[in-house]
Short mmCIF file of C-alpha atoms in Angstrom, two decimals:
data_model
loop_
_atom_site.label_atom_id
_atom_site.label_comp_id
_atom_site.label_asym_id
_atom_site.label_seq_id
_atom_site.Cartn_x
_atom_site.Cartn_y
_atom_site.Cartn_z
CA MET A 1099 -15.53 -10.95 19.03
CA THR A 1100 -15.70 -13.73 16.52
CA ARG A 1101 -15.18 -17.32 17.52
CA GLN A 1102 -11.75 -18.91 17.70
CA THR A 1103 -10.94 -20.97 14.64
CA ILE A 1104 -8.08 -23.12 13.40
CA SER A 1105 -6.52 -22.17 10.10
CA ASN A 1106 -5.54 -24.55 7.32
CA PRO A 1107 -1.94 -25.76 8.00
CA LYS A 1108 -1.04 -25.27 4.35
CA ARG A 1109 -2.11 -21.63 4.52
CA ILE A 1110 -0.12 -21.12 7.71
CA GLU A 1111 2.99 -22.57 6.11
CA LYS A 1112 2.69 -20.19 3.16
CA VAL A 1113 2.55 -17.04 5.28
CA ARG A 1114 4.22 -17.66 8.63
CA ARG A 1115 7.74 -16.67 7.58
CA ARG A 1116 6.71 -13.63 5.56
CA SER A 1117 7.01 -10.09 6.81
CA LEU A 1118 3.80 -8.08 6.82
CA LYS A 1119 5.42 -5.62 4.45
CA SER A 1120 5.69 -8.38 1.87
CA PHE A 1121 1.90 -8.56 1.54
CA LYS A 1122 0.38 -6.52 -1.26
CA VAL A 1123 -2.98 -4.85 -0.71
CA GLY A 1124 -4.88 -5.47 -3.92
CA LEU A 1125 -6.90 -8.42 -2.64
CA VAL A 1126 -8.11 -6.42 0.35
CA TYR A 1127 -9.52 -3.66 -1.83
CA ILE A 1128 -11.38 -6.12 -4.05
CA VAL A 1129 -12.76 -8.21 -1.20
CA MET A 1130 -13.73 -5.36 1.10
CA MET A 1131 -15.45 -3.37 -1.62
CA PHE A 1132 -17.49 -6.23 -3.08
CA HIS A 1133 -17.78 -9.17 -0.67
CA PRO A 1134 -21.28 -9.41 0.89
CA LYS A 1135 -19.79 -9.86 4.37
CA ALA A 1136 -17.72 -6.71 4.05
CA VAL A 1137 -19.90 -4.09 2.40
CA LYS A 1138 -21.92 -3.40 5.56
CA THR A 1139 -18.68 -2.58 7.34
CA ILE A 1140 -16.53 -0.82 4.76
CA TYR A 1141 -19.04 1.59 3.24
CA PRO A 1142 -20.19 3.15 6.54
CA LEU A 1143 -16.49 3.56 7.42
CA LEU A 1144 -15.70 5.27 4.12
CA PHE A 1145 -18.75 7.51 4.51
CA THR A 1146 -17.56 8.61 7.96
CA ILE A 1147 -14.00 9.26 6.77
CA ILE A 1148 -15.20 11.37 3.85
CA LYS A 1149 -17.86 13.28 5.79
CA ASP A 1150 -16.27 13.69 9.21
CA PHE A 1151 -12.61 14.01 8.27
CA PHE A 1152 -12.12 15.31 4.74
CA LEU A 1153 -15.32 17.29 4.17
CA LEU A 1154 -15.27 18.57 7.73
CA GLN A 1155 -11.91 20.20 7.06
CA PHE A 1156 -12.67 21.43 3.57
CA PHE A 1157 -16.02 22.90 4.61
CA GLU A 1158 -14.14 24.84 7.27
CA LYS A 1159 -11.54 25.93 4.72
CA TRP A 1160 -14.29 27.04 2.32
CA HIS A 1161 -16.08 28.91 5.15
CA ILE A 1162 -19.15 26.70 5.01
CA TYR A 1163 -18.49 25.58 8.59
CA HIS A 1164 -17.39 28.01 11.29
CA ILE A 1165 -15.86 25.79 13.95
CA PRO A 1166 -13.25 27.59 16.09
CA ILE A 1167 -9.67 26.60 15.23
CA VAL A 1168 -7.05 26.36 17.96
CA HIS A 1169 -3.30 26.39 17.32
CA VAL A 1170 -1.81 23.62 19.47
CA ASP A 1171 1.91 24.07 18.77
CA HIS A 1172 4.41 23.60 21.60
CA PRO A 1173 8.04 24.85 21.88
CA LEU A 1174 9.22 21.23 22.07
CA ASP A 1175 8.10 20.72 18.47
CA LYS A 1176 11.19 22.64 17.37
CA LYS A 1177 13.43 20.09 19.05
CA VAL A 1178 12.56 17.60 16.30
CA PRO A 1179 14.19 18.67 13.02
CA PHE A 1180 12.01 19.04 9.93
CA THR A 1181 13.01 16.00 7.87
CA PRO A 1182 11.09 15.81 4.59
CA GLU A 1183 13.01 12.67 3.59
CA ARG A 1184 10.88 10.73 6.07
CA VAL A 1185 7.61 11.52 4.32
CA HIS A 1186 7.41 7.99 2.85
CA ILE A 1187 7.05 6.62 6.39
CA TYR A 1188 4.20 9.03 7.08
CA LEU A 1189 2.46 8.12 3.82
CA ASP A 1190 2.74 4.40 4.60
CA PHE A 1191 0.15 4.93 7.33
CA ILE A 1192 -2.78 3.49 5.35
CA ASN A 1193 -0.92 0.47 4.00
CA PHE A 1194 0.39 -0.10 7.53
CA TRP A 1195 -3.08 -1.21 8.66
CA ILE A 1196 -4.20 -2.66 5.33
CA ARG A 1197 -1.31 -5.13 4.91
CA PRO A 1198 -2.30 -7.19 7.99
CA LEU A 1199 -5.80 -7.49 6.52
CA GLU A 1200 -4.25 -8.98 3.41
CA MET A 1201 -2.35 -11.41 5.62
CA LEU A 1202 -5.60 -12.47 7.32
CA LEU A 1203 -7.25 -13.19 3.97
CA HIS A 1204 -4.32 -15.33 2.85
CA ARG A 1205 -3.89 -17.13 6.16
CA PHE A 1206 -7.53 -17.95 6.90
CA GLY A 1207 -9.09 -17.76 3.44
CA ILE A 1208 -11.50 -15.06 2.37
CA ASN A 1209 -14.72 -16.27 4.05
CA GLN A 1210 -13.11 -16.74 7.45
CA GLY A 1211 -10.48 -14.01 7.20
CA ILE A 1212 -13.05 -11.37 6.39
CA GLU A 1213 -14.63 -11.86 9.83
CA TYR A 1214 -11.39 -10.72 11.46
CA CYS A 1215 -10.99 -7.91 8.93
CA ASN A 1216 -14.42 -6.66 9.91
CA GLU A 1217 -13.42 -6.70 13.58
CA TRP A 1218 -10.61 -4.29 12.79
CA LEU A 1219 -12.70 -2.09 10.51
CA LYS A 1220 -15.38 -1.70 13.17
CA ARG A 1221 -12.80 -0.48 15.68
CA LEU A 1222 -11.34 1.82 13.04
CA HIS A 1223 -14.79 3.22 12.32
CA GLN A 1224 -15.38 3.90 16.00
CA THR A 1225 -12.04 5.74 16.16
CA TYR A 1226 -12.97 8.07 13.30
CA LYS A 1227 -16.44 8.73 14.69
CA GLU A 1228 -15.19 9.52 18.17
CA ALA A 1229 -12.39 11.78 16.91
CA ALA A 1230 -14.93 13.64 14.78
CA ARG A 1231 -17.05 14.32 17.88
CA LEU A 1232 -14.10 16.26 19.27
CA TYR A 1233 -13.21 17.97 15.98
CA LYS A 1234 -16.75 19.36 15.80
CA PHE A 1235 -16.18 21.00 19.19
CA ARG A 1236 -12.87 22.56 18.19
CA LEU A 1237 -10.69 22.09 15.16
CA SER A 1238 -6.97 22.29 15.81
CA THR A 1239 -3.92 23.02 13.74
CA THR A 1240 -0.15 23.53 13.92
CA GLU A 1241 2.37 25.58 11.98
CA ARG A 1242 3.75 23.40 9.22
CA PRO A 1243 6.41 24.47 6.71
CA ASN A 1244 5.15 25.58 3.32
CA TYR A 1245 7.26 22.86 1.77
CA THR A 1246 6.02 21.63 -1.61
CA LYS A 1247 9.23 20.60 -3.33
CA THR A 1248 8.12 17.01 -3.81
CA LEU A 1249 4.97 15.40 -5.14
CA ALA A 1250 4.35 13.78 -1.76
CA PHE A 1251 4.20 17.11 0.04
CA LYS A 1252 2.14 18.66 -2.72
CA GLN A 1253 -0.41 15.88 -2.21
CA ILE A 1254 -0.39 16.33 1.57
CA HIS A 1255 -0.99 20.07 1.31
CA ALA A 1256 -3.68 19.61 -1.33
CA LEU A 1257 -5.63 16.86 0.44
CA ASP A 1258 -5.16 17.84 4.08
CA PRO A 1259 -6.26 21.33 5.17
CA HIS A 1260 -4.61 20.44 8.49
CA TYR A 1261 -7.42 21.20 10.90
CA CYS A 1262 -7.74 17.81 12.66
CA CYS A 1263 -4.69 17.67 14.90
CA VAL A 1264 -6.03 16.92 18.39
CA PRO A 1265 -6.39 14.02 18.66
CA SER A 1266 -3.99 12.80 15.98
CA LEU A 1267 -5.66 10.02 14.02
CA HIS A 1268 -2.25 8.85 12.83
CA ILE A 1269 -1.21 8.21 16.42
CA ALA A 1270 -4.56 6.78 17.46
CA ILE A 1271 -4.79 4.32 14.59
CA VAL A 1272 -1.21 3.02 14.59
CA SER A 1273 -1.34 2.40 18.34
CA LEU A 1274 -4.74 0.73 18.05
CA CYS A 1275 -3.53 -1.38 15.12
CA TYR A 1276 -0.59 -3.04 16.81
CA ALA A 1277 -2.62 -3.56 19.99
CA PHE A 1278 -5.48 -5.12 18.04
CA TYR A 1279 -3.24 -7.65 16.32
CA LYS A 1280 -1.33 -8.45 19.48
CA GLU A 1281 -4.65 -9.51 21.03
CA LEU A 1282 -5.85 -11.26 17.87
CA PHE A 1283 -2.65 -13.29 17.55
CA GLU A 1284 -3.14 -14.57 21.10
CA ARG A 1285 -6.84 -15.28 20.67
CA LEU A 1286 -6.48 -17.24 17.44
CA ASP A 1287 -4.17 -20.08 16.48
CA PHE A 1288 -1.13 -18.05 15.46
CA THR A 1289 2.24 -19.71 15.84
CA GLN A 1290 4.86 -18.37 18.23
CA GLU A 1291 7.00 -17.46 15.23
CA GLU A 1292 4.20 -15.39 13.71
CA LYS A 1293 3.41 -13.66 16.98
CA GLU A 1294 7.00 -12.71 17.71
CA ASN A 1295 7.83 -11.49 14.22
CA TRP A 1296 4.60 -9.66 13.43
CA ASN A 1297 4.16 -8.06 16.85
CA LYS A 1298 7.69 -6.69 16.61
CA GLU A 1299 7.18 -5.46 13.06
CA LEU A 1300 3.87 -3.76 13.80
CA TYR A 1301 5.13 -2.10 16.96
CA GLU A 1302 8.32 -0.77 15.39
CA GLU A 1303 6.44 0.59 12.39
CA ALA A 1304 3.84 2.20 14.65
CA VAL A 1305 6.58 3.99 16.61
CA ALA A 1306 8.29 5.09 13.38
CA ILE A 1307 5.06 6.55 11.98
CA ALA A 1308 4.37 8.30 15.29
CA GLU A 1309 7.84 9.88 15.25
CA THR A 1310 7.37 10.96 11.65
CA VAL A 1311 4.29 13.07 12.35
CA LEU A 1312 6.71 15.31 14.27
CA TYR A 1313 9.57 15.00 11.80
CA ILE A 1314 7.47 16.27 8.89
CA LYS A 1315 5.56 18.74 11.10
CA GLN A 1316 2.08 17.34 10.59
CA HIS A 1317 1.47 17.34 14.35
CA SER A 1318 2.68 18.74 17.65
CA VAL A 1319 3.77 16.89 20.76
CA ASN A 1320 0.39 18.03 22.13
CA CYS A 1321 -1.46 15.92 19.56
CA ILE A 1322 0.03 12.62 20.72
CA PRO A 1323 -1.19 12.24 24.33
CA ALA A 1324 -4.78 13.11 23.42
CA ALA A 1325 -4.78 10.35 20.79
CA LEU A 1326 -3.34 7.74 23.15
CA TYR A 1327 -5.80 8.78 25.84
CA MET A 1328 -8.72 8.42 23.43
CA ILE A 1329 -7.66 4.88 22.47
CA THR A 1330 -7.12 3.92 26.10
CA LYS A 1331 -10.66 5.05 26.92
CA LEU A 1332 -12.32 3.54 23.86
CA ASP A 1333 -10.26 0.35 23.53
CA GLY A 1334 -8.92 -0.26 27.00
CA ASP A 1335 -9.54 -3.96 26.59
CA ILE A 1336 -6.57 -4.16 24.23
CA PHE A 1337 -4.71 -0.85 24.72
CA THR A 1338 -3.98 -0.21 28.38
CA SER A 1339 -2.36 2.77 30.06
CA ASP A 1340 0.79 0.68 30.55
CA GLU A 1341 0.89 0.04 26.81
CA ALA A 1342 0.47 3.77 26.12
CA ILE A 1343 3.33 4.69 28.47
CA ARG A 1344 5.55 2.07 26.87
CA PHE A 1345 4.74 3.57 23.46
CA ILE A 1346 5.52 7.11 24.63
CA ASN A 1347 8.83 6.10 26.19
CA ASP A 1348 9.95 4.36 23.00
CA LEU A 1349 9.48 7.48 20.86
CA PHE A 1350 12.85 8.66 19.46
CA ARG A 1351 14.68 6.03 21.52
CA LYS A 1352 16.65 4.88 18.46
CA GLN A 1353 16.98 8.27 16.74
CA THR A 1354 20.28 10.17 16.72
CA ASP A 1355 19.13 13.54 15.36
CA VAL A 1356 17.32 14.48 18.58
CA THR A 1357 19.50 15.08 21.65
CA GLU A 1358 19.09 12.92 24.73
CA ASP A 1359 17.97 15.94 26.74
CA ASP A 1360 15.34 16.80 24.14
CA LYS A 1361 14.13 13.19 23.97
CA LYS A 1362 13.71 13.25 27.75
CA ALA A 1363 11.82 16.54 27.65
CA ILE A 1364 9.52 15.38 24.85
CA ASN A 1365 8.73 12.07 26.53
CA GLU A 1366 8.16 13.73 29.90
CA HIS A 1367 5.76 16.24 28.36
CA ILE A 1368 3.74 13.60 26.52
CA ASN A 1369 3.68 11.35 29.59
CA TYR A 1370 2.57 14.19 31.84
CA MET A 1371 -0.23 15.28 29.52
CA TYR A 1372 -1.38 11.69 28.93
CA GLU A 1373 -1.51 10.88 32.64
CA ARG A 1374 -3.27 14.17 33.39
CA LEU A 1375 -5.96 13.38 30.82
CA LEU A 1376 -6.27 9.86 32.18
CA LEU A 1377 -6.72 11.07 35.76
CA GLU A 1378 -9.20 13.78 34.82
CA GLY A 1379 -11.06 11.27 32.67
CA LEU A 1380 -11.97 9.32 35.79
CA LEU A 1381 -14.36 12.14 36.69
CA PHE A 1382 -16.34 12.06 33.45
CA GLU A 1383 -18.35 9.51 31.50
CA ASP A 1384 -17.45 11.10 28.15
CA TRP A 1385 -13.79 10.67 27.22
CA ARG A 1386 -13.84 14.05 25.46
CA GLU A 1387 -14.34 16.15 28.58
CA PRO A 1388 -10.69 16.36 29.72
CA VAL A 1389 -9.48 17.03 26.17
CA GLN A 1390 -12.07 19.76 25.67
CA ARG A 1391 -11.03 21.38 28.94
CA TRP A 1392 -7.38 21.22 27.88
CA ILE A 1393 -8.17 22.79 24.50
CA ILE A 1394 -10.13 25.64 26.08
CA ASN A 1395 -7.35 26.31 28.61
CA TYR A 1396 -4.65 26.13 25.94
CA GLU A 1397 -6.64 28.47 23.71
CA SER A 1398 -7.02 30.94 26.57
CA SER A 1399 -3.37 30.78 27.58
CA LYS A 1400 -2.23 31.49 24.03
CA GLN A 1401 -4.64 34.41 23.76
CA ILE A 1402 -3.33 35.86 27.02
CA ALA A 1403 0.24 35.51 25.74
CA VAL A 1404 -0.68 37.37 22.55
CA ASN A 1405 -2.30 40.21 24.49
CA GLN A 1406 0.62 40.72 26.86
#
């Protein structure tokens, strides 16, 4: 962790009443791609994302790789209606974690703010690397509608072969993001106003994005607990099991297009699977072991069902 510092009061005054969504992201791209303090962090991250997320999937699609693919759908997935109108929330995933970086650069100045940006990027890099370790054991997919009526869905289908479902990186990263900033706001000299407003905004957006992976059928309910478990194991200093359970229980709480009975069933399933992974994880040094065992068992159970 970097040292605690005190920001310029004039900078604080300029940003403290702004929403995170009001920050554009152009400065982040320029600074992170060219600043000497950032290049050692951003380029290894980009290399990992390209190699171990995009190319990993496309090499499988092009039959260069031959990693087994497991379908991880669950009957509860059908309880959440396909809602393509929510795709803009799903696609806001990248800007969701980039906008706070922009805020840091404005609030602390580039030279100081970039230190905190690098903290986040290093955690993000670890998340991609660890998820890739599991993807290379088994790729996973779900049945998603062949819906290409809009440019957004055409882009999703073109750029995402849909083989990296367990664990869901969308879920892992949004949960890690709000937890990271909650800790950072406490550690640094953020005002009470900033902490209250930005913690609330980040959390609510994280929940909305998590719900949307089910609404637009990019993931199954089975993809969520594995992601939360991974972050708990890798980043337990900021994302505890209590925080994960709170996150699970808030899914669909405010939505009206999922029945109360279905909300209860979905939350109970995710909670059960998360807690099972957490308990089994106590027996192993490598966080992947319980997830790998679950994947193998799920694969076997589906094969048995097909053969019956």
